[in-house]
Every structure is written in C-alpha cells, then in structure tokens.
Amino acid sequence: MVKTLLNRFAVSLLLLAGVANAANPEPVRFALIDPLTGPMSVVGQPALEQLKFTADRLNEEGGINGHEIRIVGFDNKINPQESLVQLQKAIDDGIRFIIQGNGSSVGSALLSSINKHNQRNPEDRVVYFNYAAIEPSFTNERCSFWHFRFDANADMKMNMLTDWVAENDDFKKVFLINQDYSFGQAVSEAAMRMLKEKRPDIEIVGNVFHPLGKVKDFSPYISKIKSSDADVVITGNWGQDINLLIKSASEYGVDVPFLTYYGNTPGTITQVGEKGVDRIYLISEYHGDFTDPEIAERQEKMYKQTGWDLYPRVSVMLEMIKKAGDKAGSVEPVKLARALEGLQFKSMAGDVTMRASDHQIQMPTFISVLKNNMSHGAEGTDFNFHEVAAFNAEQATLPTSCRMRRPK
Amino acid sequence: MSVFRPFAPWLISLAVLLLLPAVTGGSAVSVINVIAIHIVFALSYNMLLGQGGMLSFGHAAFFGLGSYAAIHAMNAIGDAAYAGEGFWAHFPVFLLPLVGFAGGALVALVVGWPFCRRAGTAFAMITLGLGELVATGTQMFPSVFGGETGVFSNRMVGPVWFGLELAQPADVYWFMAFWVFAAVLAMWAFTRTPLGRMSNAVRDNPDRTQFIGYPPRNVRFLVFIASGGMAGLAGGMAAVNYEIVTPESLSLVASGLALVMAAVGGLGIFYGPIVGAVVVTLMNSLLSDFTDASVLYVGIVFLAVVMFAPSGLAGGLEQIRQAWHRAELARKWPGWLVGAAAVIAWILALVLTVELVYLIRHGDDKLAQALGLELNAASPLAWGTVVILLAVGYGLWRVTAKHREANA
C-alpha cells in the first residue's frame, strides 16, 4: 500500500515535470489496428513490438521533426467490422495515423472507411500505412491518396516467383493452396495467369481454397497434395494458416518445395525445424543472411528484448514515415503524406521508393530457402532463410492502373 | 399527477435521449450508438425467451440478414442517386431500419413454422442449427455476403431527412435515438396486445392455451416473426452505423451476445434487456482498453447473474422499487447495503485472482496498472489478500443473513 502511494507520488512528480516542460512538441501517435489476441496474434504482436522497438531508436534521434513517436495497439481480432470500431476509437482519441497489415479483408474495410472519413472531414484527415495487406486492387483500381503500401503486392510477388519457377525445369506440376478470401483468390488467380504465360507446359494439378484462420487440421489438404503428385506447392497463407499447413506437411512426409509468401511467420520455423530445410521457400523484401553487421546486431537485440525476430519491413515503414515528416517539417497528415509521395530511402536491402502514382512501394525482393546452422538464426534456433535469388526494384515493379485523386 | 404516471418512464427516457449528447463528450457517442443497437437486439431476443419462453441460439441470423438487407438497400440508394430516378432514389437512409425489419421478419416467416411446434430444448437445438446453417451459407454466396471482407457502403446518399447528413457519429446519434425510442415503444406496446399476453400464457402453460382455443404453435410463430423483424431492425441500425456488414454478424458469437445481454439484465422484466445491453456493451468496449481478460470478466458476470441472481440486474432494481413503494426501504436498506459490501469484497477478490493468474501466464495486465496495483504473483501477501477479501465477504454475508431474513 505504502509502495503504491509512493509510486503515485513519483508519477505525479513526473507529470508536474511534464507540465513544466510543455514547450516540447506534442507526441505523434500511431494506431496499430491488428490482431493482438487470439490465434492470429502471431502476426500482430511482432509488428507491435517492432514498431515500439524502432520508435525507441527513432525517438533517440529526435522523433519525427522533434515529435516523440508513440505506438498504440488496437486489437481488431482480425474482424473487419471490429476493425472499424477500433478505427473510430483511435480517431476519437485524436490519432491521425493508422497502421495495419494483416488481412486484406480488414485492409479493404479500413481503406473505404478512411476514405469516407477524409471526405466528410476535410479539416481533419487520417492517413493509412499498410505494411502487409497486399491485395493488388488497393494500389490499382481502388487506389487512394490516403493509403500507402510498404509491401510488394500479391501480383508483384507472384510475378517474381513465377519468373523463378519458369527457369527451373524440374517443376512440372504445381499445386496451389490459399485462404478463401480476396487475397488468397488474388494469389491463385495470378499464379494461374502468369504460369500459363511463362511456362505453358506446367500443369496446375490442384487449386484449393480453405477458410481463413479456421482450419485446425490440414491433413485432408495435405493428402490432396500427396495424391496430386505435385512437385511444387505455392501458397499465400499467413498467420496460423501457414504454421499449421507447413507443420502438417512435414508430419505427413510431404517433401516437395513449398513456395510461400509468409513462410517466416513466427512459429513456423520452430515447428518444422530440420524437416523444412531446403524445402520452405520465402519471397520477401529480406532474408536471414544478415550480411550487414548493424542489422544483425539489431536482430540480436530485438530478439533478446522482445522475444520476436526483426521485422524489417515494419521498421523501414516507420523510418520512411519519419523521413517524410522531417522533410515536410510537420506531422500534419496531409503534409506528411505529400512528402511521402515519391520518397526515396536506403533500407537494409537496398534503395526503395514510395511510388507517387499509386503509393505502392518499389523495392528489391529476394527468394530464400530455409537452412540450418545459419550465423543468425530465427526464433532462437539455428535455422533461417538463405538467399537463392534476388530481384532489384526494376525487376520487381509492375505497372498500375491507378488514377490518383489528390486533395487540393 | 396520476394521469402522467404511465407516461413517466417514457418522458424520462425521452429527456435522457435528448440530453445525452450534451452531457457526454464527443468520443462517447460512438459507444452510445452501439448501445442503442444492442438495446433493440437484446429486447427483440427477450420477446422470444423472456416473454415467449423460447430459448434461441440463432437469433443473430435475423439480425445479420436484416443488416445485409439494409446494406444492399443502401448500395441501391447510392446507385439510384446518380440517376436520380427509381424507387430507391427517393428512399432516405433514415428509413433503412424498416428494410432491416422487413428482411428479418421475412426470413422468420419463411423458416419459422416448423421451428415453433415445440419450445424448450427442441427449439433451442433447431435455432442453433439455423444459426450455423446461415453462418456457413454466407461463405458459399460471396456475391451476396461479401466473403470475409463483407459488404460495405456509404450512408451519405439519397434524400436527407431532418437535416441529418449522417456524416459524423454525432449525427448518427439522432438517428439512433429516434429508432431506439420507436423500437422500444413498439416492443413495449407489443407486450400489451392480446398476442403479447397470449405469448406469456403459452410460455407458462401451453396445454391450457391449446384447450381454450389458441394453438401454441400459431402464437409462437407470430411472436417469432415479430421478434425476427425487430432483430432485423437492429441489424438495419447496425448497417447504418458501421457502413459494413460481415458474416461475423450472423455468427453464434452474436447470438450468444443477445442471450448474455438479455440474461444479465433480467428476462422477467421488460426493461431488463435494456439494462443488460448497456452494461454488457460498456464492459465489452471499455474494459478491453484496460485488460486483455475482458471477455473473461463478461463471462464471470454472466455466470454470477445466472447462478445467484436469476432475475438479473433489473430484478434487483425492481426489488428496490417495490420496497420503496411499500415504504419498506428504510427497514431493508441496511441489510442490502451490507450484502452489497460482501459482494464487492468477493468481486475484488475475484479480480485480484484473475489478475494474478494472468500475471503468471502472460505478464502484467493493464487493468492492474490502471488500478495502481503492483502485483507479484510469487508473494504470499497478494494471495493472502485474496483469501482475506473472500473471508471478509463471507463473514459480512453470514453475520447479516439473519437481519435480512427477518426483514424480508
């Protein structure tokens, strides 16, 4: 009790000090709207921790234009409607920067709701930073000035993936397994279209959809893969859907390569271990080689401090936002958004650009495969993803159909 | 004075509705709007369970389908508004809850007849099946239900009524206030109709109503339709509030919410579900800011009410009102007050236990921080406090039990 009172006293002293120091600019707050509880929290929590981790570093460098960065987590339980409730809560709270990544279904709801908010409140705009919802339409027919995407979209990734598949003559039979919603369908559709174009001899031996985040036992799907006699599997699964799919495949001794969008989802490596070596491929903006010692050190520190691996894309996003705010000399949403358009940045993987015409990031991309005895292992193991192919930003790019409408 | 007596609750409610936005701040309005939706939903549920004696586990099907009807109508208004002609071009968004009502009632009309042969367990199981059937069906027709993403729309279309553009939550509040008042009035009036009275009779003794010439099945069927319609009306309100409808709104979770709200508030009293809707919605939306265990707390409240206060929170209010009516309050309140103190001691013990268990499993919870507690799960002091609180509660309860019995 006495301790509590003393604590209260200390807190009030701090508060007083804060009042005395009122000349400091207000902190700039970012709302992360993502699954922070439940089975899908394996993709929300690492992003939250990464944002806080990067924010700490950037705040030491003076925050954004002198404003301290604060990250506030809002749990959306991966439900689009709940996400809008949380969005409203964040807006009511005075937060004007929204960050979200997991689930294009959620992203779609946020995108349309933020567009409506900005149309209805011309004096009070909200900006949406998207680090992983990669359904192509967000930067094509549905593109918006208020939305910035910091990950390559599903078509871009599939374009590179199919380029790589096309060069490999061993692949004759492809099996597609994806989550049954807009993103999973976009992956499957792009895979079929691009493979037909690049390697008409490849046969699609399976094209399966399963419910998003609801499957607990993937064995029926695995037996379909087995009986299809496929020699490569392509999947856009994320969250527990990739964890369980990979785990199930290794348990049933399916040893064909899995080309994944999110094979590095936390938990996958721990569960699959040795059985995934030379089998789990990943297409991503980074890999586990950590050739840059500074980044490698950051990975070690991040894992020690939070128990999660470094999430490079999320870190780059916040750093780019800081650079834009510094350039604009403001944390006012419209000014910051304008400064972010066309912004170039040197990330750990190379030069990246936020393309002004559709707000789709242009960045180098890598295909990597799981290896053992890596110098910097993921999830506290010795396993990590080793580079097998690299694409520079020009190879990664795709044209856009976006016709951007900008505020006056 | 006595002339106004029957109108007093309505006049007070009206005054509260008119004054509420002035009293509460801007950000509270969003929560109040949700409460309004839940009040109508919980009351419509109580038409079945409390007044008709039909335990339903699929009530969200009507809520959700009414919601879908309203959102598709909203899109139709948006499309027709461009052309400026046709029926929907002249239909104001303000009246969309009526479309929801029609949707819910129509579904109940189509599916209800075979359900209503029996009440009790058979009815509960059939409605459980219906709920699951509809929830699964939504995944099979993505063009109608929008798949995982749901269907979204824009409420700022069509003719504007009462100068309400429905741009801000504050605008929507007046829309909600109108509909919640109208719906509650309608449902109260329903209890006064011969049909409403007969539904009570069917609940209490179906055989006897059969003998006097009212087949229980017919009565149940009519009540089922009315209740489905009112749930659809709540769904229409939700469609306007969120501007998105997702398949989750038809799920078992939503049906469970209706049951929890009605039961916590009290099934036997007309205004019980209103109290329940307010309490449960506030707990759900505000508690989750402070603790990750918010769902657990709601569950505990539900359990406690079902086990120890079957007439719900409103039952307690009603007891106090009656005591006051009979001028027994002066005699009874000391006993009640000590009883309440005992309950509070138990609640504190329970909260402390949950927070301690949470601490062991997940690390510090935000609720403990908000309460200014610095818990240490390893210290006997913390667990000792739990035991002491429990003992104090039990002691208070036992010591004053005689007093309460004597004055009962």
PDB file of N, CA, C and O in Angstrom, chain A residues 11 34 58-59 101 122 140 154 161 173 178 204 228 255 268 294 298 309 317 323 328 332 352 366 368 390 395:
ATOM      1  N   VAL A  11       4.793   9.317  -9.799  1.00  0.00           N
ATOM      2  CA  VAL A  11       4.141   9.575 -11.079  1.00  0.00           C
ATOM      3  C   VAL A  11       3.680  11.027 -11.162  1.00  0.00           C
ATOM      4  O   VAL A  11       3.875  11.713 -12.169  1.00  0.00           O
ATOM      5  N   ASP A  34      -4.543  -4.318 -35.455  1.00  0.00           N
ATOM      6  CA  ASP A  34      -4.181  -5.655 -35.912  1.00  0.00           C
ATOM      7  C   ASP A  34      -4.598  -6.673 -34.848  1.00  0.00           C
ATOM      8  O   ASP A  34      -4.931  -6.288 -33.733  1.00  0.00           O
ATOM      9  N   LEU A  58      14.218   5.671 -33.063  1.00  0.00           N
ATOM     10  CA  LEU A  58      13.995   6.938 -33.768  1.00  0.00           C
ATOM     11  C   LEU A  58      13.782   8.085 -32.789  1.00  0.00           C
ATOM     12  O   LEU A  58      14.163   9.222 -33.070  1.00  0.00           O
ATOM     13  N   ASN A  59      13.157   7.798 -31.640  1.00  0.00           N
ATOM     14  CA  ASN A  59      12.947   8.859 -30.663  1.00  0.00           C
ATOM     15  C   ASN A  59      14.269   9.382 -30.119  1.00  0.00           C
ATOM     16  O   ASN A  59      14.398  10.568 -29.817  1.00  0.00           O
ATOM     17  N   GLY A 101      -1.779  -4.247 -41.202  1.00  0.00           N
ATOM     18  CA  GLY A 101      -1.161  -5.097 -42.209  1.00  0.00           C
ATOM     19  C   GLY A 101      -1.883  -6.402 -42.438  1.00  0.00           C
ATOM     20  O   GLY A 101      -1.961  -6.871 -43.560  1.00  0.00           O
ATOM     21  N   PRO A 122     -12.941  17.355 -44.123  1.00  0.00           N
ATOM     22  CA  PRO A 122     -11.819  17.879 -44.914  1.00  0.00           C
ATOM     23  C   PRO A 122     -10.760  18.561 -44.060  1.00  0.00           C
ATOM     24  O   PRO A 122      -9.626  18.716 -44.494  1.00  0.00           O
ATOM     25  N   ASN A 140      -4.349  -0.242 -57.324  1.00  0.00           N
ATOM     26  CA  ASN A 140      -4.774  -0.171 -58.714  1.00  0.00           C
ATOM     27  C   ASN A 140      -6.134   0.511 -58.787  1.00  0.00           C
ATOM     28  O   ASN A 140      -6.233   1.695 -58.508  1.00  0.00           O
ATOM     29  N   ALA A 154       0.509  -8.643 -54.185  1.00  0.00           N
ATOM     30  CA  ALA A 154       0.481 -10.074 -54.481  1.00  0.00           C
ATOM     31  C   ALA A 154       0.900 -10.364 -55.913  1.00  0.00           C
ATOM     32  O   ALA A 154       1.589 -11.356 -56.175  1.00  0.00           O
ATOM     33  N   LEU A 161       8.041 -14.765 -58.413  1.00  0.00           N
ATOM     34  CA  LEU A 161       8.013 -16.188 -58.065  1.00  0.00           C
ATOM     35  C   LEU A 161       7.867 -17.046 -59.319  1.00  0.00           C
ATOM     36  O   LEU A 161       8.565 -18.057 -59.487  1.00  0.00           O
ATOM     37  N   LYS A 173       4.569 -29.877 -62.177  1.00  0.00           N
ATOM     38  CA  LYS A 173       3.204 -29.921 -61.659  1.00  0.00           C
ATOM     39  C   LYS A 173       3.105 -29.009 -60.441  1.00  0.00           C
ATOM     40  O   LYS A 173       3.810 -29.207 -59.443  1.00  0.00           O
ATOM     41  N   ASN A 178      -4.642 -21.872 -50.950  1.00  0.00           N
ATOM     42  CA  ASN A 178      -4.753 -20.495 -50.461  1.00  0.00           C
ATOM     43  C   ASN A 178      -5.971 -20.320 -49.574  1.00  0.00           C
ATOM     44  O   ASN A 178      -6.891 -21.133 -49.579  1.00  0.00           O
ATOM     45  N   ILE A 204      -1.303 -27.271 -63.673  1.00  0.00           N
ATOM     46  CA  ILE A 204      -1.806 -26.929 -62.336  1.00  0.00           C
ATOM     47  C   ILE A 204      -2.582 -28.155 -61.849  1.00  0.00           C
ATOM     48  O   ILE A 204      -3.693 -28.419 -62.314  1.00  0.00           O
ATOM     49  N   SER A 228      -2.057 -35.638 -55.569  1.00  0.00           N
ATOM     50  CA  SER A 228      -1.988 -34.910 -56.838  1.00  0.00           C
ATOM     51  C   SER A 228      -0.640 -35.116 -57.523  1.00  0.00           C
ATOM     52  O   SER A 228      -0.468 -34.751 -58.673  1.00  0.00           O
ATOM     53  N   ASP A 255       7.547 -33.948 -49.136  1.00  0.00           N
ATOM     54  CA  ASP A 255       8.874 -33.331 -49.197  1.00  0.00           C
ATOM     55  C   ASP A 255       9.073 -32.482 -50.454  1.00  0.00           C
ATOM     56  O   ASP A 255      10.201 -32.208 -50.840  1.00  0.00           O
ATOM     57  N   THR A 268       6.585 -20.878 -37.351  1.00  0.00           N
ATOM     58  CA  THR A 268       6.721 -21.893 -38.396  1.00  0.00           C
ATOM     59  C   THR A 268       8.048 -22.614 -38.279  1.00  0.00           C
ATOM     60  O   THR A 268       8.101 -23.850 -38.283  1.00  0.00           O
ATOM     61  N   GLU A 294      25.289  -4.171 -38.697  1.00  0.00           N
ATOM     62  CA  GLU A 294      24.434  -3.311 -37.870  1.00  0.00           C
ATOM     63  C   GLU A 294      23.038  -3.913 -37.753  1.00  0.00           C
ATOM     64  O   GLU A 294      22.417  -3.950 -36.691  1.00  0.00           O
ATOM     65  N   ARG A 298      20.943  -5.551 -34.612  1.00  0.00           N
ATOM     66  CA  ARG A 298      19.565  -5.166 -34.302  1.00  0.00           C
ATOM     67  C   ARG A 298      18.686  -6.405 -34.112  1.00  0.00           C
ATOM     68  O   ARG A 298      17.833  -6.460 -33.234  1.00  0.00           O
ATOM     69  N   ASP A 309      11.512 -11.958 -33.695  1.00  0.00           N
ATOM     70  CA  ASP A 309      12.578 -11.632 -34.634  1.00  0.00           C
ATOM     71  C   ASP A 309      12.364 -10.252 -35.231  1.00  0.00           C
ATOM     72  O   ASP A 309      11.261  -9.713 -35.199  1.00  0.00           O
ATOM     73  N   MET A 317       9.146   0.931 -42.758  1.00  0.00           N
ATOM     74  CA  MET A 317       7.958   1.784 -42.883  1.00  0.00           C
ATOM     75  C   MET A 317       8.056   2.978 -41.936  1.00  0.00           C
ATOM     76  O   MET A 317       7.872   4.134 -42.335  1.00  0.00           O
ATOM     77  N   LYS A 323      11.248  10.016 -42.117  1.00  0.00           N
ATOM     78  CA  LYS A 323      11.966  10.822 -43.105  1.00  0.00           C
ATOM     79  C   LYS A 323      11.000  11.802 -43.791  1.00  0.00           C
ATOM     80  O   LYS A 323      11.343  12.973 -44.010  1.00  0.00           O
ATOM     81  N   ALA A 328       8.904  17.203 -44.525  1.00  0.00           N
ATOM     82  CA  ALA A 328       7.773  18.132 -44.571  1.00  0.00           C
ATOM     83  C   ALA A 328       7.885  19.179 -43.467  1.00  0.00           C
ATOM     84  O   ALA A 328       7.211  20.208 -43.509  1.00  0.00           O
ATOM     85  N   GLU A 332       1.596  17.001 -39.671  1.00  0.00           N
ATOM     86  CA  GLU A 332       0.224  17.185 -40.125  1.00  0.00           C
ATOM     87  C   GLU A 332      -0.019  16.139 -41.222  1.00  0.00           C
ATOM     88  O   GLU A 332       0.800  16.007 -42.138  1.00  0.00           O
ATOM     89  N   VAL A 352      14.805   1.904 -51.840  1.00  0.00           N
ATOM     90  CA  VAL A 352      13.370   1.733 -52.031  1.00  0.00           C
ATOM     91  C   VAL A 352      12.736   3.093 -52.309  1.00  0.00           C
ATOM     92  O   VAL A 352      13.265   4.123 -51.903  1.00  0.00           O
ATOM     93  N   PHE A 366      13.723 -10.699 -52.529  1.00  0.00           N
ATOM     94  CA  PHE A 366      14.564 -11.897 -52.543  1.00  0.00           C
ATOM     95  C   PHE A 366      13.712 -13.153 -52.431  1.00  0.00           C
ATOM     96  O   PHE A 366      12.682 -13.159 -51.772  1.00  0.00           O
ATOM     97  N   SER A 368      14.320 -16.861 -50.850  1.00  0.00           N
ATOM     98  CA  SER A 368      15.293 -17.504 -49.973  1.00  0.00           C
ATOM     99  C   SER A 368      14.722 -18.850 -49.541  1.00  0.00           C
ATOM    100  O   SER A 368      13.531 -19.111 -49.700  1.00  0.00           O
ATOM    101  N   ALA A 390      17.759 -12.927 -56.245  1.00  0.00           N
ATOM    102  CA  ALA A 390      17.496 -11.527 -55.896  1.00  0.00           C
ATOM    103  C   ALA A 390      16.901 -10.810 -57.104  1.00  0.00           C
ATOM    104  O   ALA A 390      17.250 -11.104 -58.249  1.00  0.00           O
ATOM    105  N   GLN A 395      13.159  -4.956 -61.568  1.00  0.00           N
ATOM    106  CA  GLN A 395      12.599  -6.269 -61.915  1.00  0.00           C
ATOM    107  C   GLN A 395      11.324  -6.539 -61.140  1.00  0.00           C
ATOM    108  O   GLN A 395      10.455  -7.279 -61.584  1.00  0.00           O
TER     109      GLN A 395
END
